[in-house]
Amino acid sequence: MTILLLGYMASGKSSVSKLLGKELGLSVLDLDDYIERKEEKTIREIFETKGEIYFRTKEHAYLKEILETKEAMIISLGGGTPCYANNMNLIHEYTKHTFYLQTSIPEIINRVKDEKAKRPLISAIADEDLPEFIGKHLFERNAFYQQATHRILTDKKSVEELVQEIEALLN
Ligand code: S3P
C-alpha cells in the first residue's frame, strides 16, 4: 500500500509520516529529502542556484520515479508538489490513499515564523505580511489539496491523534 501525505508547509507531513510508518511497519520517504539527496543540494540551494522552475521539474520527475517502483511506503510530499505538473493525477494513477493535512492560517504562521530561512518561498516575506501571503497562497493551492481522497484537520491535534485518524480511514 502506498500512502501519500500532502499539505501546506508546516502542516505536519513529515512528523505524521514518520509515526504512521512506525505504526504500519512501512518505510517512509520524504520527497524533499529525496530531491536533496539526488541533487546533492539543499532545497534552498536548488531554489537559489537553479530557480523554482528547475525545482518543480525535478520534483515531478523524482515523484514519478518513486511511484513507478510501486513499493509499499508512505510518501510525504513537499507543500507545493500537488499544485504542479499534473502531479495529483499522476499520484491517483498509483494510489487512492491520499491525505490532505489541513492546517489553519494562524497555526501555519505560528509554526513557520521562526524557521523562514529554510523555506525559500517565504524567507523574504516580512512577518507582518505572512498572513496575507499565506492566505492567498492557500487559496490558490486549495483546489489541488482538495483532490486528496481524505482531509484531516490538524489544528490542536497531536501527531498521535492524527495518525490514529489516518489509520481509522485506512481500515
Ligand atoms: C514548498 C514546500 C517545501 C519545499 C519547497 C517548496 C512549497 O516543502 O518542497 O520549499 O511550494 O510549499 P515542505 O512543505 O515540506 O516545507
Short mmCIF file of N, CA and C and ligand atoms in Angstrom, two decimals:
data_model
loop_
_atom_site.label_atom_id
_atom_site.label_comp_id
_atom_site.label_asym_id
_atom_site.label_seq_id
_atom_site.Cartn_x
_atom_site.Cartn_y
_atom_site.Cartn_z
N MET A 1 0.85 -1.20 0.00
CA MET A 1 0.00 0.00 0.00
C MET A 1 0.88 1.25 0.00
N THR A 2 0.57 2.17 -0.88
CA THR A 2 1.29 3.45 -0.91
C THR A 2 0.38 4.52 -0.34
N ILE A 3 0.90 5.24 0.65
CA ILE A 3 0.11 6.28 1.31
C ILE A 3 0.81 7.62 1.09
N LEU A 4 0.05 8.61 0.71
CA LEU A 4 0.65 9.93 0.47
C LEU A 4 0.10 10.99 1.39
N LEU A 5 0.98 11.75 1.99
CA LEU A 5 0.54 12.86 2.83
C LEU A 5 0.89 14.17 2.13
N LEU A 6 -0.09 15.07 2.07
CA LEU A 6 0.17 16.35 1.44
C LEU A 6 -0.43 17.46 2.28
N GLY A 7 0.00 18.68 1.99
CA GLY A 7 -0.50 19.83 2.76
C GLY A 7 0.51 20.95 2.70
N TYR A 8 0.09 22.11 3.18
CA TYR A 8 0.95 23.30 3.13
C TYR A 8 2.20 23.10 3.98
N MET A 9 3.17 23.97 3.79
CA MET A 9 4.38 23.95 4.62
C MET A 9 3.96 23.93 6.09
N ALA A 10 4.67 23.14 6.88
CA ALA A 10 4.45 23.08 8.33
C ALA A 10 3.08 22.51 8.74
N SER A 11 2.49 21.70 7.88
CA SER A 11 1.21 21.10 8.27
C SER A 11 1.42 19.79 9.04
N GLY A 12 2.67 19.38 9.17
CA GLY A 12 2.97 18.19 9.97
C GLY A 12 3.20 16.93 9.15
N LYS A 13 3.37 17.10 7.83
CA LYS A 13 3.51 15.92 6.95
C LYS A 13 4.66 15.01 7.38
N SER A 14 5.82 15.62 7.68
CA SER A 14 6.99 14.79 7.99
C SER A 14 6.81 14.05 9.31
N SER A 15 6.38 14.75 10.37
CA SER A 15 6.26 14.05 11.65
C SER A 15 5.14 13.02 11.63
N VAL A 16 4.04 13.33 10.96
CA VAL A 16 2.95 12.34 10.90
C VAL A 16 3.41 11.12 10.09
N SER A 17 4.11 11.35 8.99
CA SER A 17 4.51 10.20 8.16
C SER A 17 5.48 9.29 8.92
N LYS A 18 6.36 9.90 9.73
CA LYS A 18 7.31 9.06 10.48
C LYS A 18 6.59 8.15 11.46
N LEU A 19 5.66 8.71 12.24
CA LEU A 19 4.95 7.88 13.22
C LEU A 19 4.03 6.87 12.51
N LEU A 20 3.37 7.31 11.45
CA LEU A 20 2.49 6.40 10.71
C LEU A 20 3.31 5.22 10.15
N GLY A 21 4.50 5.53 9.66
CA GLY A 21 5.37 4.48 9.14
C GLY A 21 5.72 3.44 10.20
N LYS A 22 6.02 3.93 11.41
CA LYS A 22 6.33 3.02 12.53
C LYS A 22 5.13 2.15 12.84
N GLU A 23 3.97 2.78 12.95
CA GLU A 23 2.74 2.06 13.32
C GLU A 23 2.37 0.99 12.30
N LEU A 24 2.55 1.32 11.03
CA LEU A 24 2.11 0.39 9.98
C LEU A 24 3.24 -0.50 9.48
N GLY A 25 4.45 -0.26 9.99
CA GLY A 25 5.60 -1.04 9.53
C GLY A 25 5.92 -0.79 8.06
N LEU A 26 5.74 0.46 7.64
CA LEU A 26 6.05 0.81 6.24
C LEU A 26 7.22 1.79 6.21
N SER A 27 8.01 1.74 5.17
CA SER A 27 9.09 2.72 5.07
C SER A 27 8.51 4.08 4.69
N VAL A 28 9.26 5.11 5.04
CA VAL A 28 8.79 6.48 4.85
C VAL A 28 9.75 7.23 3.95
N LEU A 29 9.20 7.90 2.98
CA LEU A 29 10.06 8.68 2.09
C LEU A 29 9.56 10.12 2.05
N ASP A 30 10.49 11.02 2.35
CA ASP A 30 10.17 12.46 2.30
C ASP A 30 10.68 12.98 0.95
N LEU A 31 9.77 13.47 0.12
CA LEU A 31 10.16 13.87 -1.24
C LEU A 31 11.23 14.95 -1.24
N ASP A 32 11.13 15.92 -0.32
CA ASP A 32 12.17 16.97 -0.25
C ASP A 32 13.54 16.36 0.05
N ASP A 33 13.58 15.42 1.02
CA ASP A 33 14.86 14.78 1.36
C ASP A 33 15.41 14.02 0.16
N TYR A 34 14.52 13.33 -0.55
CA TYR A 34 14.92 12.55 -1.73
C TYR A 34 15.54 13.48 -2.78
N ILE A 35 14.87 14.62 -3.01
CA ILE A 35 15.38 15.58 -4.00
C ILE A 35 16.76 16.10 -3.55
N GLU A 36 16.89 16.39 -2.27
CA GLU A 36 18.17 16.91 -1.77
C GLU A 36 19.29 15.89 -1.95
N ARG A 37 18.98 14.60 -1.68
CA ARG A 37 20.00 13.56 -1.84
C ARG A 37 20.39 13.43 -3.30
N LYS A 38 19.38 13.38 -4.18
CA LYS A 38 19.65 13.17 -5.61
C LYS A 38 20.40 14.35 -6.22
N GLU A 39 20.03 15.54 -5.82
CA GLU A 39 20.63 16.75 -6.41
C GLU A 39 21.90 17.20 -5.67
N GLU A 40 22.14 16.55 -4.51
CA GLU A 40 23.28 16.91 -3.66
C GLU A 40 23.29 18.40 -3.32
N LYS A 41 22.12 18.92 -3.06
CA LYS A 41 21.96 20.33 -2.67
C LYS A 41 20.74 20.42 -1.76
N THR A 42 20.73 21.42 -0.88
CA THR A 42 19.52 21.62 -0.08
C THR A 42 18.46 22.25 -0.99
N ILE A 43 17.20 22.16 -0.54
CA ILE A 43 16.10 22.76 -1.32
C ILE A 43 16.40 24.26 -1.50
N ARG A 44 16.87 24.87 -0.44
CA ARG A 44 17.18 26.31 -0.53
C ARG A 44 18.22 26.59 -1.60
N GLU A 45 19.27 25.75 -1.62
CA GLU A 45 20.32 25.95 -2.64
C GLU A 45 19.77 25.73 -4.06
N ILE A 46 18.89 24.75 -4.20
CA ILE A 46 18.32 24.50 -5.54
C ILE A 46 17.52 25.73 -6.00
N PHE A 47 16.68 26.26 -5.11
CA PHE A 47 15.91 27.46 -5.47
C PHE A 47 16.86 28.61 -5.81
N GLU A 48 17.92 28.76 -5.01
CA GLU A 48 18.82 29.91 -5.20
C GLU A 48 19.65 29.80 -6.47
N THR A 49 20.14 28.58 -6.76
CA THR A 49 21.08 28.47 -7.88
C THR A 49 20.38 28.11 -9.20
N LYS A 50 19.29 27.35 -9.12
CA LYS A 50 18.66 26.89 -10.36
C LYS A 50 17.26 27.45 -10.58
N GLY A 51 16.65 27.95 -9.52
CA GLY A 51 15.32 28.56 -9.66
C GLY A 51 14.17 27.58 -9.44
N GLU A 52 12.97 28.14 -9.29
CA GLU A 52 11.82 27.31 -8.93
C GLU A 52 11.38 26.39 -10.07
N ILE A 53 11.49 26.86 -11.32
CA ILE A 53 11.01 26.00 -12.43
C ILE A 53 11.84 24.71 -12.49
N TYR A 54 13.15 24.86 -12.32
CA TYR A 54 14.02 23.68 -12.28
C TYR A 54 13.58 22.76 -11.13
N PHE A 55 13.34 23.36 -9.96
CA PHE A 55 12.93 22.56 -8.80
C PHE A 55 11.63 21.80 -9.10
N ARG A 56 10.65 22.48 -9.70
CA ARG A 56 9.36 21.83 -9.97
C ARG A 56 9.50 20.70 -10.99
N THR A 57 10.39 20.89 -11.95
CA THR A 57 10.62 19.85 -12.96
C THR A 57 11.22 18.61 -12.30
N LYS A 58 12.21 18.84 -11.45
CA LYS A 58 12.87 17.72 -10.76
C LYS A 58 11.90 17.06 -9.77
N GLU A 59 11.13 17.89 -9.08
CA GLU A 59 10.16 17.37 -8.10
C GLU A 59 9.21 16.38 -8.78
N HIS A 60 8.74 16.75 -9.97
CA HIS A 60 7.83 15.89 -10.72
C HIS A 60 8.55 14.60 -11.16
N ALA A 61 9.75 14.77 -11.69
CA ALA A 61 10.49 13.60 -12.21
C ALA A 61 10.80 12.61 -11.08
N TYR A 62 11.21 13.13 -9.91
CA TYR A 62 11.54 12.22 -8.80
C TYR A 62 10.28 11.58 -8.21
N LEU A 63 9.20 12.33 -8.18
CA LEU A 63 7.94 11.75 -7.68
C LEU A 63 7.55 10.57 -8.57
N LYS A 64 7.66 10.77 -9.88
CA LYS A 64 7.30 9.72 -10.84
C LYS A 64 8.21 8.50 -10.65
N GLU A 65 9.49 8.78 -10.49
CA GLU A 65 10.47 7.69 -10.29
C GLU A 65 10.10 6.86 -9.05
N ILE A 66 9.73 7.55 -7.99
CA ILE A 66 9.37 6.86 -6.74
C ILE A 66 8.09 6.05 -6.92
N LEU A 67 7.07 6.67 -7.51
CA LEU A 67 5.78 5.97 -7.68
C LEU A 67 5.95 4.75 -8.58
N GLU A 68 6.79 4.88 -9.58
CA GLU A 68 6.96 3.77 -10.53
C GLU A 68 7.58 2.53 -9.90
N THR A 69 8.25 2.68 -8.76
CA THR A 69 8.80 1.50 -8.08
C THR A 69 7.66 0.63 -7.54
N LYS A 70 6.48 1.25 -7.33
CA LYS A 70 5.29 0.57 -6.79
C LYS A 70 5.56 -0.11 -5.46
N GLU A 71 6.54 0.40 -4.74
CA GLU A 71 6.84 -0.16 -3.42
C GLU A 71 5.83 0.36 -2.41
N ALA A 72 5.46 -0.51 -1.46
CA ALA A 72 4.56 -0.06 -0.39
C ALA A 72 5.34 0.89 0.50
N MET A 73 4.84 2.10 0.68
CA MET A 73 5.53 3.06 1.54
C MET A 73 4.65 4.27 1.81
N ILE A 74 5.15 5.10 2.70
CA ILE A 74 4.47 6.36 2.97
C ILE A 74 5.31 7.47 2.36
N ILE A 75 4.67 8.30 1.57
CA ILE A 75 5.42 9.39 0.93
C ILE A 75 4.90 10.72 1.48
N SER A 76 5.83 11.51 1.96
CA SER A 76 5.48 12.85 2.44
C SER A 76 5.91 13.83 1.35
N LEU A 77 4.92 14.54 0.78
CA LEU A 77 5.22 15.43 -0.34
C LEU A 77 5.70 16.79 0.15
N GLY A 78 6.26 17.59 -0.76
CA GLY A 78 6.55 18.99 -0.44
C GLY A 78 5.23 19.76 -0.51
N GLY A 79 5.19 20.92 0.12
CA GLY A 79 3.95 21.69 0.18
C GLY A 79 3.38 22.05 -1.19
N GLY A 80 4.26 22.23 -2.19
CA GLY A 80 3.78 22.65 -3.50
C GLY A 80 3.58 21.51 -4.48
N THR A 81 4.04 20.31 -4.11
CA THR A 81 4.02 19.19 -5.07
C THR A 81 2.65 18.96 -5.74
N PRO A 82 1.54 18.99 -4.98
CA PRO A 82 0.25 18.68 -5.62
C PRO A 82 -0.16 19.70 -6.68
N CYS A 83 0.46 20.88 -6.65
CA CYS A 83 -0.03 22.02 -7.43
C CYS A 83 0.67 22.20 -8.77
N TYR A 84 1.59 21.33 -9.11
CA TYR A 84 2.38 21.50 -10.34
C TYR A 84 2.39 20.21 -11.15
N ALA A 85 2.61 20.39 -12.46
CA ALA A 85 2.92 19.28 -13.38
C ALA A 85 1.89 18.15 -13.34
N ASN A 86 0.64 18.49 -13.04
CA ASN A 86 -0.40 17.46 -13.03
C ASN A 86 -0.09 16.34 -12.02
N ASN A 87 0.61 16.69 -10.95
CA ASN A 87 1.06 15.65 -10.02
C ASN A 87 -0.07 14.91 -9.32
N MET A 88 -1.20 15.56 -9.05
CA MET A 88 -2.29 14.84 -8.38
C MET A 88 -2.86 13.73 -9.28
N ASN A 89 -2.96 14.03 -10.56
CA ASN A 89 -3.45 12.98 -11.47
C ASN A 89 -2.47 11.81 -11.52
N LEU A 90 -1.20 12.15 -11.58
CA LEU A 90 -0.16 11.11 -11.59
C LEU A 90 -0.29 10.24 -10.32
N ILE A 91 -0.38 10.91 -9.19
CA ILE A 91 -0.46 10.20 -7.91
C ILE A 91 -1.66 9.25 -7.89
N HIS A 92 -2.81 9.74 -8.36
CA HIS A 92 -4.01 8.91 -8.29
C HIS A 92 -4.02 7.76 -9.29
N GLU A 93 -3.06 7.75 -10.19
CA GLU A 93 -2.90 6.55 -11.04
C GLU A 93 -2.27 5.42 -10.23
N TYR A 94 -1.61 5.78 -9.13
CA TYR A 94 -0.89 4.77 -8.35
C TYR A 94 -1.55 4.44 -7.02
N THR A 95 -2.24 5.42 -6.42
CA THR A 95 -2.86 5.16 -5.11
C THR A 95 -4.03 6.10 -4.85
N LYS A 96 -4.99 5.60 -4.09
CA LYS A 96 -6.10 6.46 -3.66
C LYS A 96 -5.92 6.84 -2.19
N HIS A 97 -4.87 6.35 -1.57
CA HIS A 97 -4.65 6.64 -0.15
C HIS A 97 -3.93 7.97 0.01
N THR A 98 -4.64 9.06 -0.32
CA THR A 98 -4.01 10.38 -0.24
C THR A 98 -4.70 11.20 0.86
N PHE A 99 -3.89 11.82 1.70
CA PHE A 99 -4.41 12.54 2.87
C PHE A 99 -3.92 13.97 2.85
N TYR A 100 -4.88 14.90 2.86
CA TYR A 100 -4.54 16.33 2.96
C TYR A 100 -4.55 16.73 4.43
N LEU A 101 -3.41 17.09 4.94
CA LEU A 101 -3.34 17.60 6.32
C LEU A 101 -3.64 19.09 6.26
N GLN A 102 -4.83 19.46 6.70
CA GLN A 102 -5.28 20.85 6.58
C GLN A 102 -5.04 21.61 7.89
N THR A 103 -4.27 22.67 7.79
CA THR A 103 -3.88 23.46 8.96
C THR A 103 -4.36 24.90 8.76
N SER A 104 -4.81 25.54 9.82
CA SER A 104 -5.34 26.91 9.67
C SER A 104 -4.20 27.90 9.44
N ILE A 105 -4.54 29.06 8.89
CA ILE A 105 -3.51 30.08 8.61
C ILE A 105 -2.79 30.52 9.90
N PRO A 106 -3.50 30.85 10.98
CA PRO A 106 -2.77 31.27 12.19
C PRO A 106 -1.80 30.20 12.69
N GLU A 107 -2.22 28.95 12.61
CA GLU A 107 -1.37 27.85 13.08
C GLU A 107 -0.11 27.72 12.17
N ILE A 108 -0.32 27.85 10.88
CA ILE A 108 0.83 27.78 9.95
C ILE A 108 1.81 28.91 10.27
N ILE A 109 1.29 30.10 10.46
CA ILE A 109 2.16 31.26 10.73
C ILE A 109 2.96 31.01 12.00
N ASN A 110 2.28 30.53 13.02
CA ASN A 110 2.96 30.21 14.28
C ASN A 110 4.13 29.27 14.07
N ARG A 111 3.90 28.26 13.25
CA ARG A 111 4.92 27.22 13.06
C ARG A 111 6.07 27.68 12.16
N VAL A 112 5.77 28.53 11.15
CA VAL A 112 6.85 28.85 10.19
C VAL A 112 7.64 30.10 10.54
N LYS A 113 7.11 30.93 11.44
CA LYS A 113 7.73 32.24 11.56
C LYS A 113 9.18 32.19 12.10
N ASP A 114 9.52 31.15 12.86
CA ASP A 114 10.88 31.07 13.36
C ASP A 114 11.80 30.23 12.48
N GLU A 115 11.25 29.69 11.43
CA GLU A 115 12.11 28.87 10.56
C GLU A 115 11.96 29.27 9.10
N LYS A 116 11.76 30.56 8.86
CA LYS A 116 11.57 31.04 7.49
C LYS A 116 12.81 30.79 6.63
N ALA A 117 13.99 30.87 7.25
CA ALA A 117 15.24 30.81 6.48
C ALA A 117 15.34 29.55 5.62
N LYS A 118 14.83 28.43 6.15
CA LYS A 118 14.97 27.20 5.35
C LYS A 118 13.82 26.99 4.37
N ARG A 119 12.91 27.96 4.32
CA ARG A 119 11.75 27.83 3.41
C ARG A 119 11.84 28.93 2.35
N PRO A 120 12.38 28.60 1.19
CA PRO A 120 12.67 29.62 0.18
C PRO A 120 11.47 30.46 -0.25
N LEU A 121 10.27 29.89 -0.22
CA LEU A 121 9.12 30.66 -0.72
C LEU A 121 8.69 31.77 0.24
N ILE A 122 9.06 31.63 1.50
CA ILE A 122 8.61 32.66 2.45
C ILE A 122 9.76 33.38 3.14
N SER A 123 11.00 33.00 2.79
CA SER A 123 12.15 33.57 3.52
C SER A 123 12.23 35.09 3.38
N ALA A 124 11.74 35.62 2.26
CA ALA A 124 11.85 37.07 2.04
C ALA A 124 10.58 37.82 2.46
N ILE A 125 9.61 37.13 3.00
CA ILE A 125 8.35 37.78 3.38
C ILE A 125 8.47 38.28 4.83
N ALA A 126 8.16 39.54 5.03
CA ALA A 126 8.21 40.10 6.40
C ALA A 126 7.14 39.43 7.26
N ASP A 127 7.43 39.29 8.56
CA ASP A 127 6.48 38.62 9.46
C ASP A 127 5.07 39.22 9.34
N GLU A 128 5.00 40.55 9.26
CA GLU A 128 3.67 41.18 9.25
C GLU A 128 2.92 40.92 7.94
N ASP A 129 3.65 40.50 6.90
CA ASP A 129 2.98 40.21 5.61
C ASP A 129 2.62 38.72 5.46
N LEU A 130 3.07 37.92 6.43
CA LEU A 130 2.84 36.47 6.31
C LEU A 130 1.35 36.09 6.23
N PRO A 131 0.47 36.70 7.05
CA PRO A 131 -0.94 36.29 6.98
C PRO A 131 -1.52 36.47 5.58
N GLU A 132 -1.22 37.63 4.95
CA GLU A 132 -1.79 37.87 3.63
C GLU A 132 -1.17 36.92 2.60
N PHE A 133 0.15 36.75 2.68
CA PHE A 133 0.83 35.88 1.71
C PHE A 133 0.31 34.43 1.82
N ILE A 134 0.28 33.93 3.04
CA ILE A 134 -0.12 32.53 3.23
C ILE A 134 -1.61 32.35 2.90
N GLY A 135 -2.42 33.35 3.25
CA GLY A 135 -3.84 33.29 2.92
C GLY A 135 -4.06 33.16 1.42
N LYS A 136 -3.38 34.00 0.65
CA LYS A 136 -3.54 33.96 -0.81
C LYS A 136 -3.01 32.66 -1.39
N HIS A 137 -1.84 32.27 -0.86
CA HIS A 137 -1.18 31.07 -1.35
C HIS A 137 -2.06 29.83 -1.13
N LEU A 138 -2.65 29.75 0.06
CA LEU A 138 -3.52 28.61 0.37
C LEU A 138 -4.76 28.63 -0.52
N PHE A 139 -5.28 29.84 -0.76
CA PHE A 139 -6.46 29.97 -1.61
C PHE A 139 -6.16 29.41 -3.01
N GLU A 140 -4.97 29.75 -3.53
CA GLU A 140 -4.60 29.27 -4.87
C GLU A 140 -4.39 27.75 -4.88
N ARG A 141 -3.86 27.25 -3.77
CA ARG A 141 -3.50 25.83 -3.74
C ARG A 141 -4.65 24.90 -3.34
N ASN A 142 -5.67 25.50 -2.75
CA ASN A 142 -6.75 24.71 -2.18
C ASN A 142 -7.34 23.69 -3.17
N ALA A 143 -7.55 24.13 -4.41
CA ALA A 143 -8.19 23.25 -5.40
C ALA A 143 -7.36 21.97 -5.61
N PHE A 144 -6.06 22.10 -5.48
CA PHE A 144 -5.20 20.92 -5.67
C PHE A 144 -5.22 20.06 -4.40
N TYR A 145 -5.09 20.71 -3.25
CA TYR A 145 -5.08 19.95 -1.99
C TYR A 145 -6.39 19.16 -1.82
N GLN A 146 -7.49 19.78 -2.26
CA GLN A 146 -8.80 19.14 -2.07
C GLN A 146 -8.97 17.90 -2.95
N GLN A 147 -8.06 17.69 -3.87
CA GLN A 147 -8.15 16.47 -4.70
C GLN A 147 -7.71 15.22 -3.92
N ALA A 148 -7.15 15.43 -2.75
CA ALA A 148 -6.78 14.26 -1.92
C ALA A 148 -8.06 13.51 -1.56
N THR A 149 -7.95 12.22 -1.38
CA THR A 149 -9.13 11.41 -1.05
C THR A 149 -9.68 11.79 0.33
N HIS A 150 -8.77 12.05 1.27
CA HIS A 150 -9.20 12.35 2.65
C HIS A 150 -8.62 13.69 3.10
N ARG A 151 -9.39 14.35 3.99
CA ARG A 151 -8.93 15.63 4.54
C ARG A 151 -8.89 15.49 6.06
N ILE A 152 -7.76 15.82 6.62
CA ILE A 152 -7.60 15.68 8.07
C ILE A 152 -7.31 17.08 8.64
N LEU A 153 -8.14 17.54 9.57
CA LEU A 153 -7.88 18.84 10.19
C LEU A 153 -6.84 18.65 11.28
N THR A 154 -5.80 19.48 11.27
CA THR A 154 -4.67 19.19 12.18
C THR A 154 -4.61 20.09 13.41
N ASP A 155 -5.32 21.23 13.38
CA ASP A 155 -5.17 22.19 14.49
C ASP A 155 -5.47 21.53 15.84
N LYS A 156 -4.63 21.81 16.79
CA LYS A 156 -4.81 21.36 18.18
C LYS A 156 -4.81 19.84 18.34
N LYS A 157 -4.28 19.14 17.35
CA LYS A 157 -4.21 17.68 17.49
C LYS A 157 -2.76 17.25 17.59
N SER A 158 -2.52 16.21 18.38
CA SER A 158 -1.16 15.69 18.49
C SER A 158 -0.87 14.80 17.28
N VAL A 159 0.41 14.53 17.08
CA VAL A 159 0.81 13.64 15.98
C VAL A 159 0.14 12.28 16.17
N GLU A 160 0.07 11.82 17.42
CA GLU A 160 -0.54 10.51 17.71
C GLU A 160 -2.02 10.51 17.28
N GLU A 161 -2.71 11.60 17.60
CA GLU A 161 -4.14 11.66 17.23
C GLU A 161 -4.31 11.66 15.71
N LEU A 162 -3.43 12.38 15.03
CA LEU A 162 -3.54 12.45 13.56
C LEU A 162 -3.29 11.07 12.94
N VAL A 163 -2.31 10.37 13.51
CA VAL A 163 -2.00 9.02 12.99
C VAL A 163 -3.20 8.09 13.22
N GLN A 164 -3.82 8.20 14.39
CA GLN A 164 -4.99 7.36 14.66
C GLN A 164 -6.11 7.63 13.65
N GLU A 165 -6.32 8.93 13.36
CA GLU A 165 -7.37 9.28 12.39
C GLU A 165 -7.09 8.67 11.02
N ILE A 166 -5.84 8.75 10.62
CA ILE A 166 -5.47 8.21 9.30
C ILE A 166 -5.67 6.69 9.29
N GLU A 167 -5.22 6.05 10.37
CA GLU A 167 -5.35 4.58 10.42
C GLU A 167 -6.82 4.16 10.35
N ALA A 168 -7.68 4.93 11.03
CA ALA A 168 -9.11 4.60 11.02
C ALA A 168 -9.67 4.70 9.59
N LEU A 169 -9.19 5.69 8.84
CA LEU A 169 -9.69 5.87 7.47
C LEU A 169 -9.14 4.80 6.51
N LEU A 170 -8.01 4.21 6.89
CA LEU A 170 -7.41 3.19 6.03
C LEU A 170 -8.11 1.85 6.22
N ASN A 171 -8.77 1.69 7.40
CA ASN A 171 -9.37 0.38 7.69
C ASN A 171 -10.73 0.19 7.02
C1 S3P B 1 7.38 24.15 -0.89
C2 S3P B 1 7.40 23.44 0.29
C3 S3P B 1 8.61 22.78 0.81
C4 S3P B 1 9.61 22.50 -0.33
C5 S3P B 1 9.86 23.73 -1.12
C6 S3P B 1 8.59 24.30 -1.75
C7 S3P B 1 6.12 24.77 -1.33
O1 S3P B 1 8.25 21.55 1.43
O2 S3P B 1 9.18 21.47 -1.18
O3 S3P B 1 10.44 24.68 -0.27
O4 S3P B 1 5.98 25.11 -2.53
O5 S3P B 1 5.19 24.90 -0.50
P1 S3P B 1 7.58 21.44 2.90
O6 S3P B 1 6.10 21.58 2.73
O7 S3P B 1 7.95 20.06 3.34
O8 S3P B 1 8.17 22.52 3.74
#
